[in-house]
Amino acid sequence: MTVSPTGAVKHDDARQARSEAAARRLLLSHAYKGRKRFCPRCRDETVYILADGRLRCGACRYTFHELTGRFVNVGGLSCRDWLRLTRLFARELTASTMAEELGLAYNTVYRAVTVLRFAIVAAAPDASQILFGETGRAMGYDGGRIVMSRDTASEGPIPVFGIIERPDWTFVDLVPDMRVEHVVHFNLSFSLKVARLGKVVYTDRYQHYDALMFCGGDDVRRYADILDRTPFLDTRRGGFWSFAQSRLRRFNGVSARRFPLYLKELEFRYNHRNEDILPILLTYLCSLVPKREQSDLF
Ligand SMILES: [Zn+2]
């Protein structure tokens, strides 16, 4: 057991990460939360153990193992490495520092961190809207399959988010049918203030949002003409925008279409900023990857 500076007793995940069996037990406890084993395909609880240790569903005959169909099963990491990596991710280390600390290849770590970010999005209330629309496809979420290298020709429009700030929480909302061209139009025709932070473009208040926000990617400079004055977010002290600014500056390599993963991660971190996020991240990591046909469940 370890004691944090606040005196709270924490999970000794370092000890659990020492052996693969202990790490697996911990992840399974997050996956099932005391529930009986159930089929990841039809959710039936009539499950038989086969001679080789795999499980079979009594209802649909699907053969699986205990972590099949969950985010933790994507990426090829051992349970022990997942546990160690998630701990470093909770501390906001960069992928290259994590790779060094874990002794893993950078690409392996980058892929795992992307899987974690998808798991965070999947736990958000607006998950199905993000994951199953054109935004999800452009991010590399293909109906429940995570595609790391995408065909750039098939990319859709750049997603635009609305930020809602309240004293204690924030909501980062994908605004349906809002296009970057609309933001430019609002700026030119209705004097909506627009500013830029690195590759991120954000506006003044719009309807019930405190800002509209999108990532301009590598051609962010094309929006230079529309930048002016000080949008509402920059007039406030503290809150989500102060929290997000320093972090967004670090996301320099982010592409416009993967940006939702980073923005929803910031929303998650901000809304849980006074909590130990490691157990929450482990629960998200061990949750089922939402499939298209189950989208009505989310
Ligand atoms: Zn089944």
mmCIF file with all atom_site columns, N, CA and C in Angstrom, residues 154-224:
data_model
loop_
_atom_site.group_PDB
_atom_site.id
_atom_site.type_symbol
_atom_site.label_atom_id
_atom_site.label_alt_id
_atom_site.label_comp_id
_atom_site.label_asym_id
_atom_site.label_entity_id
_atom_site.label_seq_id
_atom_site.pdbx_PDB_ins_code
_atom_site.Cartn_x
_atom_site.Cartn_y
_atom_site.Cartn_z
_atom_site.occupancy
_atom_site.B_iso_or_equiv
_atom_site.pdbx_formal_charge
_atom_site.auth_seq_id
_atom_site.auth_comp_id
_atom_site.auth_asym_id
_atom_site.auth_atom_id
_atom_site.pdbx_PDB_model_num
ATOM 1   N N  . SER A 1 154 ? -10.156 9.132  -47.734 1.00 0.00 ? 154 SER A N  1
ATOM 2   C CA . SER A 1 154 ? -11.538 8.914  -47.312 1.00 0.00 ? 154 SER A CA 1
ATOM 3   C C  . SER A 1 154 ? -11.933 9.802  -46.129 1.00 0.00 ? 154 SER A C  1
ATOM 4   N N  . GLU A 1 155 ? -11.035 10.704 -45.741 1.00 0.00 ? 155 GLU A N  1
ATOM 5   C CA . GLU A 1 155 ? -11.337 11.524 -44.573 1.00 0.00 ? 155 GLU A CA 1
ATOM 6   C C  . GLU A 1 155 ? -12.479 12.502 -44.840 1.00 0.00 ? 155 GLU A C  1
ATOM 7   N N  . GLY A 1 156 ? -13.330 12.646 -43.840 1.00 0.00 ? 156 GLY A N  1
ATOM 8   C CA . GLY A 1 156 ? -14.468 13.550 -43.964 1.00 0.00 ? 156 GLY A CA 1
ATOM 9   C C  . GLY A 1 156 ? -14.089 14.954 -43.538 1.00 0.00 ? 156 GLY A C  1
ATOM 10  N N  . PRO A 1 157 ? -15.106 15.787 -43.327 1.00 0.00 ? 157 PRO A N  1
ATOM 11  C CA . PRO A 1 157 ? -14.836 17.170 -42.916 1.00 0.00 ? 157 PRO A CA 1
ATOM 12  C C  . PRO A 1 157 ? -14.234 17.239 -41.511 1.00 0.00 ? 157 PRO A C  1
ATOM 13  N N  . ILE A 1 158 ? -13.588 18.349 -41.212 1.00 0.00 ? 158 ILE A N  1
ATOM 14  C CA . ILE A 1 158 ? -12.977 18.552 -39.894 1.00 0.00 ? 158 ILE A CA 1
ATOM 15  C C  . ILE A 1 158 ? -14.076 18.743 -38.851 1.00 0.00 ? 158 ILE A C  1
ATOM 16  N N  . PRO A 1 159 ? -14.076 17.963 -37.760 1.00 0.00 ? 159 PRO A N  1
ATOM 17  C CA . PRO A 1 159 ? -15.130 18.118 -36.752 1.00 0.00 ? 159 PRO A CA 1
ATOM 18  C C  . PRO A 1 159 ? -14.980 19.424 -35.958 1.00 0.00 ? 159 PRO A C  1
ATOM 19  N N  . VAL A 1 160 ? -16.114 20.034 -35.633 1.00 0.00 ? 160 VAL A N  1
ATOM 20  C CA . VAL A 1 160 ? -16.127 21.262 -34.832 1.00 0.00 ? 160 VAL A CA 1
ATOM 21  C C  . VAL A 1 160 ? -16.825 20.950 -33.513 1.00 0.00 ? 160 VAL A C  1
ATOM 22  N N  . PHE A 1 161 ? -16.188 21.346 -32.413 1.00 0.00 ? 161 PHE A N  1
ATOM 23  C CA . PHE A 1 161 ? -16.733 21.074 -31.080 1.00 0.00 ? 161 PHE A CA 1
ATOM 24  C C  . PHE A 1 161 ? -17.245 22.355 -30.432 1.00 0.00 ? 161 PHE A C  1
ATOM 25  N N  . GLY A 1 162 ? -18.255 22.194 -29.590 1.00 0.00 ? 162 GLY A N  1
ATOM 26  C CA . GLY A 1 162 ? -18.738 23.298 -28.769 1.00 0.00 ? 162 GLY A CA 1
ATOM 27  C C  . GLY A 1 162 ? -18.301 23.054 -27.342 1.00 0.00 ? 162 GLY A C  1
ATOM 28  N N  . ILE A 1 163 ? -17.781 24.094 -26.691 1.00 0.00 ? 163 ILE A N  1
ATOM 29  C CA . ILE A 1 163 ? -17.310 23.968 -25.304 1.00 0.00 ? 163 ILE A CA 1
ATOM 30  C C  . ILE A 1 163 ? -18.348 24.603 -24.385 1.00 0.00 ? 163 ILE A C  1
ATOM 31  N N  . ILE A 1 164 ? -18.771 23.861 -23.395 1.00 0.00 ? 164 ILE A N  1
ATOM 32  C CA . ILE A 1 164 ? -19.665 24.412 -22.374 1.00 0.00 ? 164 ILE A CA 1
ATOM 33  C C  . ILE A 1 164 ? -18.925 24.357 -21.041 1.00 0.00 ? 164 ILE A C  1
ATOM 34  N N  . GLU A 1 165 ? -18.688 25.519 -20.457 1.00 0.00 ? 165 GLU A N  1
ATOM 35  C CA . GLU A 1 165 ? -17.970 25.573 -19.175 1.00 0.00 ? 165 GLU A CA 1
ATOM 36  C C  . GLU A 1 165 ? -18.925 25.898 -18.046 1.00 0.00 ? 165 GLU A C  1
ATOM 37  N N  . ARG A 1 166 ? -18.847 25.125 -17.003 1.00 0.00 ? 166 ARG A N  1
ATOM 38  C CA . ARG A 1 166 ? -19.588 25.415 -15.786 1.00 0.00 ? 166 ARG A CA 1
ATOM 39  C C  . ARG A 1 166 ? -18.551 25.501 -14.675 1.00 0.00 ? 166 ARG A C  1
ATOM 40  N N  . PRO A 1 167 ? -18.922 26.004 -13.493 1.00 0.00 ? 167 PRO A N  1
ATOM 41  C CA . PRO A 1 167 ? -17.901 26.184 -12.456 1.00 0.00 ? 167 PRO A CA 1
ATOM 42  C C  . PRO A 1 167 ? -17.091 24.913 -12.155 1.00 0.00 ? 167 PRO A C  1
ATOM 43  N N  . ASP A 1 168 ? -17.750 23.753 -12.146 1.00 0.00 ? 168 ASP A N  1
ATOM 44  C CA . ASP A 1 168 ? -17.029 22.550 -11.722 1.00 0.00 ? 168 ASP A CA 1
ATOM 45  C C  . ASP A 1 168 ? -16.765 21.543 -12.822 1.00 0.00 ? 168 ASP A C  1
ATOM 46  N N  . TRP A 1 169 ? -17.398 21.721 -13.959 1.00 0.00 ? 169 TRP A N  1
ATOM 47  C CA . TRP A 1 169 ? -17.221 20.707 -15.001 1.00 0.00 ? 169 TRP A CA 1
ATOM 48  C C  . TRP A 1 169 ? -17.320 21.377 -16.358 1.00 0.00 ? 169 TRP A C  1
ATOM 49  N N  . THR A 1 170 ? -16.933 20.616 -17.367 1.00 0.00 ? 170 THR A N  1
ATOM 50  C CA . THR A 1 170 ? -17.043 21.124 -18.729 1.00 0.00 ? 170 THR A CA 1
ATOM 51  C C  . THR A 1 170 ? -17.596 20.033 -19.632 1.00 0.00 ? 170 THR A C  1
ATOM 52  N N  . PHE A 1 171 ? -18.229 20.444 -20.704 1.00 0.00 ? 171 PHE A N  1
ATOM 53  C CA . PHE A 1 171 ? -18.719 19.475 -21.676 1.00 0.00 ? 171 PHE A CA 1
ATOM 54  C C  . PHE A 1 171 ? -18.188 19.874 -23.053 1.00 0.00 ? 171 PHE A C  1
ATOM 55  N N  . VAL A 1 172 ? -17.538 18.917 -23.700 1.00 0.00 ? 172 VAL A N  1
ATOM 56  C CA . VAL A 1 172 ? -16.981 19.135 -25.033 1.00 0.00 ? 172 VAL A CA 1
ATOM 57  C C  . VAL A 1 172 ? -17.878 18.381 -26.010 1.00 0.00 ? 172 VAL A C  1
ATOM 58  N N  . ASP A 1 173 ? -18.656 19.126 -26.751 1.00 0.00 ? 173 ASP A N  1
ATOM 59  C CA . ASP A 1 173 ? -19.759 18.555 -27.515 1.00 0.00 ? 173 ASP A CA 1
ATOM 60  C C  . ASP A 1 173 ? -19.476 18.621 -29.017 1.00 0.00 ? 173 ASP A C  1
ATOM 61  N N  . LEU A 1 174 ? -19.524 17.482 -29.676 1.00 0.00 ? 174 LEU A N  1
ATOM 62  C CA . LEU A 1 174 ? -19.400 17.502 -31.142 1.00 0.00 ? 174 LEU A CA 1
ATOM 63  C C  . LEU A 1 174 ? -20.651 18.171 -31.700 1.00 0.00 ? 174 LEU A C  1
ATOM 64  N N  . VAL A 1 175 ? -20.490 19.263 -32.430 1.00 0.00 ? 175 VAL A N  1
ATOM 65  C CA . VAL A 1 175 ? -21.663 19.996 -32.925 1.00 0.00 ? 175 VAL A CA 1
ATOM 66  C C  . VAL A 1 175 ? -22.039 19.427 -34.288 1.00 0.00 ? 175 VAL A C  1
ATOM 67  N N  . PRO A 1 176 ? -23.200 18.750 -34.354 1.00 0.00 ? 176 PRO A N  1
ATOM 68  C CA . PRO A 1 176 ? -23.551 18.096 -35.613 1.00 0.00 ? 176 PRO A CA 1
ATOM 69  C C  . PRO A 1 176 ? -23.760 19.131 -36.719 1.00 0.00 ? 176 PRO A C  1
ATOM 70  N N  . ASP A 1 177 ? -23.328 18.787 -37.890 1.00 0.00 ? 177 ASP A N  1
ATOM 71  C CA . ASP A 1 177 ? -23.515 19.616 -39.093 1.00 0.00 ? 177 ASP A CA 1
ATOM 72  C C  . ASP A 1 177 ? -22.776 20.955 -39.049 1.00 0.00 ? 177 ASP A C  1
ATOM 73  N N  . MET A 1 178 ? -21.970 21.182 -38.031 1.00 0.00 ? 178 MET A N  1
ATOM 74  C CA . MET A 1 178 ? -21.190 22.425 -38.002 1.00 0.00 ? 178 MET A CA 1
ATOM 75  C C  . MET A 1 178 ? -19.893 22.173 -38.771 1.00 0.00 ? 178 MET A C  1
ATOM 76  N N  . ARG A 1 179 ? -19.596 23.070 -39.697 1.00 0.00 ? 179 ARG A N  1
ATOM 77  C CA . ARG A 1 179 ? -18.392 22.926 -40.516 1.00 0.00 ? 179 ARG A CA 1
ATOM 78  C C  . ARG A 1 179 ? -17.457 24.102 -40.267 1.00 0.00 ? 179 ARG A C  1
ATOM 79  N N  . VAL A 1 180 ? -16.195 23.869 -40.553 1.00 0.00 ? 180 VAL A N  1
ATOM 80  C CA . VAL A 1 180 ? -15.195 24.934 -40.441 1.00 0.00 ? 180 VAL A CA 1
ATOM 81  C C  . VAL A 1 180 ? -15.597 26.130 -41.317 1.00 0.00 ? 180 VAL A C  1
ATOM 82  N N  . GLU A 1 181 ? -16.179 25.856 -42.485 1.00 0.00 ? 181 GLU A N  1
ATOM 83  C CA . GLU A 1 181 ? -16.603 26.932 -43.392 1.00 0.00 ? 181 GLU A CA 1
ATOM 84  C C  . GLU A 1 181 ? -17.657 27.814 -42.722 1.00 0.00 ? 181 GLU A C  1
ATOM 85  N N  . HIS A 1 182 ? -18.523 27.190 -41.880 1.00 0.00 ? 182 HIS A N  1
ATOM 86  C CA . HIS A 1 182 ? -19.538 27.977 -41.167 1.00 0.00 ? 182 HIS A CA 1
ATOM 87  C C  . HIS A 1 182 ? -18.872 28.942 -40.192 1.00 0.00 ? 182 HIS A C  1
ATOM 88  N N  . VAL A 1 183 ? -17.842 28.457 -39.492 1.00 0.00 ? 183 VAL A N  1
ATOM 89  C CA . VAL A 1 183 ? -17.140 29.306 -38.518 1.00 0.00 ? 183 VAL A CA 1
ATOM 90  C C  . VAL A 1 183 ? -16.535 30.507 -39.245 1.00 0.00 ? 183 VAL A C  1
ATOM 91  N N  . VAL A 1 184 ? -15.916 30.242 -40.390 1.00 0.00 ? 184 VAL A N  1
ATOM 92  C CA . VAL A 1 184 ? -15.320 31.330 -41.183 1.00 0.00 ? 184 VAL A CA 1
ATOM 93  C C  . VAL A 1 184 ? -16.415 32.311 -41.612 1.00 0.00 ? 184 VAL A C  1
ATOM 94  N N  . HIS A 1 185 ? -17.543 31.787 -42.027 1.00 0.00 ? 185 HIS A N  1
ATOM 95  C CA . HIS A 1 185 ? -18.671 32.614 -42.458 1.00 0.00 ? 185 HIS A CA 1
ATOM 96  C C  . HIS A 1 185 ? -19.203 33.476 -41.296 1.00 0.00 ? 185 HIS A C  1
ATOM 97  N N  . PHE A 1 186 ? -19.356 32.860 -40.106 1.00 0.00 ? 186 PHE A N  1
ATOM 98  C CA . PHE A 1 186 ? -19.835 33.619 -38.933 1.00 0.00 ? 186 PHE A CA 1
ATOM 99  C C  . PHE A 1 186 ? -18.866 34.750 -38.603 1.00 0.00 ? 186 PHE A C  1
ATOM 100 N N  . ASN A 1 187 ? -17.591 34.447 -38.819 1.00 0.00 ? 187 ASN A N  1
ATOM 101 C CA . ASN A 1 187 ? -16.577 35.470 -38.531 1.00 0.00 ? 187 ASN A CA 1
ATOM 102 C C  . ASN A 1 187 ? -16.676 36.625 -39.524 1.00 0.00 ? 187 ASN A C  1
ATOM 103 N N  . LEU A 1 188 ? -16.760 36.282 -40.802 1.00 0.00 ? 188 LEU A N  1
ATOM 104 C CA . LEU A 1 188 ? -16.739 37.314 -41.846 1.00 0.00 ? 188 LEU A CA 1
ATOM 105 C C  . LEU A 1 188 ? -18.052 38.100 -41.887 1.00 0.00 ? 188 LEU A C  1
ATOM 106 N N  . SER A 1 189 ? -19.180 37.400 -41.697 1.00 0.00 ? 189 SER A N  1
ATOM 107 C CA . SER A 1 189 ? -20.475 38.061 -41.864 1.00 0.00 ? 189 SER A CA 1
ATOM 108 C C  . SER A 1 189 ? -21.072 38.564 -40.554 1.00 0.00 ? 189 SER A C  1
ATOM 109 N N  . PHE A 1 190 ? -20.764 37.907 -39.446 1.00 0.00 ? 190 PHE A N  1
ATOM 110 C CA . PHE A 1 190 ? -21.402 38.275 -38.174 1.00 0.00 ? 190 PHE A CA 1
ATOM 111 C C  . PHE A 1 190 ? -20.392 38.639 -37.093 1.00 0.00 ? 190 PHE A C  1
ATOM 112 N N  . SER A 1 191 ? -19.127 38.861 -37.490 1.00 0.00 ? 191 SER A N  1
ATOM 113 C CA . SER A 1 191 ? -18.080 39.306 -36.558 1.00 0.00 ? 191 SER A CA 1
ATOM 114 C C  . SER A 1 191 ? -17.900 38.381 -35.354 1.00 0.00 ? 191 SER A C  1
ATOM 115 N N  . LEU A 1 192 ? -18.104 37.072 -35.550 1.00 0.00 ? 192 LEU A N  1
ATOM 116 C CA . LEU A 1 192 ? -17.794 36.145 -34.455 1.00 0.00 ? 192 LEU A CA 1
ATOM 117 C C  . LEU A 1 192 ? -16.273 36.155 -34.251 1.00 0.00 ? 192 LEU A C  1
ATOM 118 N N  . LYS A 1 193 ? -15.850 36.474 -33.026 1.00 0.00 ? 193 LYS A N  1
ATOM 119 C CA . LYS A 1 193 ? -14.405 36.571 -32.768 1.00 0.00 ? 193 LYS A CA 1
ATOM 120 C C  . LYS A 1 193 ? -13.757 35.191 -32.869 1.00 0.00 ? 193 LYS A C  1
ATOM 121 N N  . VAL A 1 194 ? -12.556 35.151 -33.438 1.00 0.00 ? 194 VAL A N  1
ATOM 122 C CA . VAL A 1 194 ? -11.848 33.883 -33.605 1.00 0.00 ? 194 VAL A CA 1
ATOM 123 C C  . VAL A 1 194 ? -10.391 34.082 -33.186 1.00 0.00 ? 194 VAL A C  1
ATOM 124 N N  . ALA A 1 195 ? -9.845  33.122 -32.445 1.00 0.00 ? 195 ALA A N  1
ATOM 125 C CA . ALA A 1 195 ? -8.438  33.175 -32.055 1.00 0.00 ? 195 ALA A CA 1
ATOM 126 C C  . ALA A 1 195 ? -7.811  31.802 -32.295 1.00 0.00 ? 195 ALA A C  1
ATOM 127 N N  . ARG A 1 196 ? -6.492  31.720 -32.125 1.00 0.00 ? 196 ARG A N  1
ATOM 128 C CA . ARG A 1 196 ? -5.792  30.476 -32.434 1.00 0.00 ? 196 ARG A CA 1
ATOM 129 C C  . ARG A 1 196 ? -4.778  30.186 -31.338 1.00 0.00 ? 196 ARG A C  1
ATOM 130 N N  . LEU A 1 197 ? -4.657  28.927 -30.992 1.00 0.00 ? 197 LEU A N  1
ATOM 131 C CA . LEU A 1 197 ? -3.606  28.485 -30.078 1.00 0.00 ? 197 LEU A CA 1
ATOM 132 C C  . LEU A 1 197 ? -2.914  27.309 -30.759 1.00 0.00 ? 197 LEU A C  1
ATOM 133 N N  . GLY A 1 198 ? -1.699  27.524 -31.241 1.00 0.00 ? 198 GLY A N  1
ATOM 134 C CA . GLY A 1 198 ? -1.035  26.472 -32.018 1.00 0.00 ? 198 GLY A CA 1
ATOM 135 C C  . GLY A 1 198 ? -1.899  26.108 -33.210 1.00 0.00 ? 198 GLY A C  1
ATOM 136 N N  . LYS A 1 199 ? -2.289  24.834 -33.293 1.00 0.00 ? 199 LYS A N  1
ATOM 137 C CA . LYS A 1 199 ? -3.119  24.400 -34.421 1.00 0.00 ? 199 LYS A CA 1
ATOM 138 C C  . LYS A 1 199 ? -4.611  24.477 -34.112 1.00 0.00 ? 199 LYS A C  1
ATOM 139 N N  . VAL A 1 200 ? -4.932  24.912 -32.889 1.00 0.00 ? 200 VAL A N  1
ATOM 140 C CA . VAL A 1 200 ? -6.332  24.909 -32.459 1.00 0.00 ? 200 VAL A CA 1
ATOM 141 C C  . VAL A 1 200 ? -6.948  26.287 -32.682 1.00 0.00 ? 200 VAL A C  1
ATOM 142 N N  . VAL A 1 201 ? -8.089  26.291 -33.357 1.00 0.00 ? 201 VAL A N  1
ATOM 143 C CA . VAL A 1 201 ? -8.818  27.534 -33.618 1.00 0.00 ? 201 VAL A CA 1
ATOM 144 C C  . VAL A 1 201 ? -10.059 27.531 -32.736 1.00 0.00 ? 201 VAL A C  1
ATOM 145 N N  . TYR A 1 202 ? -10.359 28.669 -32.069 1.00 0.00 ? 202 TYR A N  1
ATOM 146 C CA . TYR A 1 202 ? -11.549 28.727 -31.213 1.00 0.00 ? 202 TYR A CA 1
ATOM 147 C C  . TYR A 1 202 ? -12.207 30.095 -31.340 1.00 0.00 ? 202 TYR A C  1
ATOM 148 N N  . THR A 1 203 ? -13.498 30.106 -31.036 1.00 0.00 ? 203 THR A N  1
ATOM 149 C CA . THR A 1 203 ? -14.284 31.318 -31.281 1.00 0.00 ? 203 THR A CA 1
ATOM 150 C C  . THR A 1 203 ? -14.814 31.906 -29.979 1.00 0.00 ? 203 THR A C  1
ATOM 151 N N  . ASP A 1 204 ? -15.492 33.023 -30.128 1.00 0.00 ? 204 ASP A N  1
ATOM 152 C CA . ASP A 1 204 ? -16.243 33.621 -29.030 1.00 0.00 ? 204 ASP A CA 1
ATOM 153 C C  . ASP A 1 204 ? -17.482 32.757 -28.757 1.00 0.00 ? 204 ASP A C  1
ATOM 154 N N  . ARG A 1 205 ? -18.300 33.193 -27.799 1.00 0.00 ? 205 ARG A N  1
ATOM 155 C CA . ARG A 1 205 ? -19.521 32.450 -27.490 1.00 0.00 ? 205 ARG A CA 1
ATOM 156 C C  . ARG A 1 205 ? -20.410 32.324 -28.720 1.00 0.00 ? 205 ARG A C  1
ATOM 157 N N  . TYR A 1 206 ? -21.002 31.164 -28.869 1.00 0.00 ? 206 TYR A N  1
ATOM 158 C CA . TYR A 1 206 ? -21.890 30.916 -30.002 1.00 0.00 ? 206 TYR A CA 1
ATOM 159 C C  . TYR A 1 206 ? -23.078 30.097 -29.497 1.00 0.00 ? 206 TYR A C  1
ATOM 160 N N  . GLN A 1 207 ? -24.281 30.625 -29.673 1.00 0.00 ? 207 GLN A N  1
ATOM 161 C CA . GLN A 1 207 ? -25.489 29.991 -29.118 1.00 0.00 ? 207 GLN A CA 1
ATOM 162 C C  . GLN A 1 207 ? -25.240 29.632 -27.650 1.00 0.00 ? 207 GLN A C  1
ATOM 163 N N  . HIS A 1 208 ? -25.496 28.387 -27.230 1.00 0.00 ? 208 HIS A N  1
ATOM 164 C CA . HIS A 1 208 ? -25.300 28.077 -25.802 1.00 0.00 ? 208 HIS A CA 1
ATOM 165 C C  . HIS A 1 208 ? -23.875 27.610 -25.500 1.00 0.00 ? 208 HIS A C  1
ATOM 166 N N  . TYR A 1 209 ? -22.983 27.692 -26.479 1.00 0.00 ? 209 TYR A N  1
ATOM 167 C CA . TYR A 1 209 ? -21.591 27.286 -26.249 1.00 0.00 ? 209 TYR A CA 1
ATOM 168 C C  . TYR A 1 209 ? -20.728 28.479 -25.835 1.00 0.00 ? 209 TYR A C  1
ATOM 169 N N  . ASP A 1 210 ? -19.750 28.203 -24.990 1.00 0.00 ? 210 ASP A N  1
ATOM 170 C CA . ASP A 1 210 ? -18.798 29.247 -24.612 1.00 0.00 ? 210 ASP A CA 1
ATOM 171 C C  . ASP A 1 210 ? -17.761 29.463 -25.711 1.00 0.00 ? 210 ASP A C  1
ATOM 172 N N  . ALA A 1 211 ? -17.614 28.457 -26.574 1.00 0.00 ? 211 ALA A N  1
ATOM 173 C CA . ALA A 1 211 ? -16.715 28.573 -27.723 1.00 0.00 ? 211 ALA A CA 1
ATOM 174 C C  . ALA A 1 211 ? -17.004 27.443 -28.702 1.00 0.00 ? 211 ALA A C  1
ATOM 175 N N  . LEU A 1 212 ? -16.701 27.680 -29.971 1.00 0.00 ? 212 LEU A N  1
ATOM 176 C CA . LEU A 1 212 ? -16.589 26.594 -30.947 1.00 0.00 ? 212 LEU A CA 1
ATOM 177 C C  . LEU A 1 212 ? -15.102 26.350 -31.124 1.00 0.00 ? 212 LEU A C  1
ATOM 178 N N  . MET A 1 213 ? -14.726 25.103 -31.354 1.00 0.00 ? 213 MET A N  1
ATOM 179 C CA . MET A 1 213 ? -13.300 24.785 -31.419 1.00 0.00 ? 213 MET A CA 1
ATOM 180 C C  . MET A 1 213 ? -13.037 23.688 -32.448 1.00 0.00 ? 213 MET A C  1
ATOM 181 N N  . PHE A 1 214 ? -11.976 23.867 -33.209 1.00 0.00 ? 214 PHE A N  1
ATOM 182 C CA . PHE A 1 214 ? -11.542 22.792 -34.111 1.00 0.00 ? 214 PHE A CA 1
ATOM 183 C C  . PHE A 1 214 ? -10.034 22.852 -34.264 1.00 0.00 ? 214 PHE A C  1
ATOM 184 N N  . CYS A 1 215 ? -9.466  21.792 -34.809 1.00 0.00 ? 215 CYS A N  1
ATOM 185 C CA . CYS A 1 215 ? -8.023  21.758 -35.035 1.00 0.00 ? 215 CYS A CA 1
ATOM 186 C C  . CYS A 1 215 ? -7.770  22.024 -36.508 1.00 0.00 ? 215 CYS A C  1
ATOM 187 N N  . GLY A 1 216 ? -7.020  23.056 -36.795 1.00 0.00 ? 216 GLY A N  1
ATOM 188 C CA . GLY A 1 216 ? -6.736  23.416 -38.187 1.00 0.00 ? 216 GLY A CA 1
ATOM 189 C C  . GLY A 1 216 ? -5.670  22.534 -38.822 1.00 0.00 ? 216 GLY A C  1
ATOM 190 N N  . GLY A 1 217 ? -5.009  21.709 -38.014 1.00 0.00 ? 217 GLY A N  1
ATOM 191 C CA . GLY A 1 217 ? -3.982  20.817 -38.543 1.00 0.00 ? 217 GLY A CA 1
ATOM 192 C C  . GLY A 1 217 ? -2.823  21.584 -39.144 1.00 0.00 ? 217 GLY A C  1
ATOM 193 N N  . ASP A 1 218 ? -2.209  20.976 -40.142 1.00 0.00 ? 218 ASP A N  1
ATOM 194 C CA . ASP A 1 218 ? -0.999  21.581 -40.706 1.00 0.00 ? 218 ASP A CA 1
ATOM 195 C C  . ASP A 1 218 ? -1.277  22.856 -41.500 1.00 0.00 ? 218 ASP A C  1
ATOM 196 N N  . ASP A 1 219 ? -2.530  23.028 -41.986 1.00 0.00 ? 219 ASP A N  1
ATOM 197 C CA . ASP A 1 219 ? -2.792  24.273 -42.728 1.00 0.00 ? 219 ASP A CA 1
ATOM 198 C C  . ASP A 1 219 ? -3.569  25.275 -41.891 1.00 0.00 ? 219 ASP A C  1
ATOM 199 N N  . VAL A 1 220 ? -3.261  25.289 -40.592 1.00 0.00 ? 220 VAL A N  1
ATOM 200 C CA . VAL A 1 220 ? -3.961  26.205 -39.694 1.00 0.00 ? 220 VAL A CA 1
ATOM 201 C C  . VAL A 1 220 ? -3.753  27.659 -40.107 1.00 0.00 ? 220 VAL A C  1
ATOM 202 N N  . ARG A 1 221 ? -2.624  27.935 -40.787 1.00 0.00 ? 221 ARG A N  1
ATOM 203 C CA . ARG A 1 221 ? -2.331  29.321 -41.149 1.00 0.00 ? 221 ARG A CA 1
ATOM 204 C C  . ARG A 1 221 ? -3.350  29.901 -42.124 1.00 0.00 ? 221 ARG A C  1
ATOM 205 N N  . ARG A 1 222 ? -4.084  29.021 -42.766 1.00 0.00 ? 222 ARG A N  1
ATOM 206 C CA . ARG A 1 222 ? -5.083  29.517 -43.718 1.00 0.00 ? 222 ARG A CA 1
ATOM 207 C C  . ARG A 1 222 ? -6.181  30.311 -43.004 1.00 0.00 ? 222 ARG A C  1
ATOM 208 N N  . TYR A 1 223 ? -6.269  30.150 -41.652 1.00 0.00 ? 223 TYR A N  1
ATOM 209 C CA . TYR A 1 223 ? -7.299  30.900 -40.909 1.00 0.00 ? 223 TYR A CA 1
ATOM 210 C C  . TYR A 1 223 ? -6.768  32.220 -40.348 1.00 0.00 ? 223 TYR A C  1
ATOM 211 N N  . ALA A 1 224 ? -5.532  32.572 -40.731 1.00 0.00 ? 224 ALA A N  1
ATOM 212 C CA . ALA A 1 224 ? -4.903  33.767 -40.167 1.00 0.00 ? 224 ALA A CA 1
ATOM 213 C C  . ALA A 1 224 ? -5.738  35.028 -40.411 1.00 0.00 ? 224 ALA A C  1
#
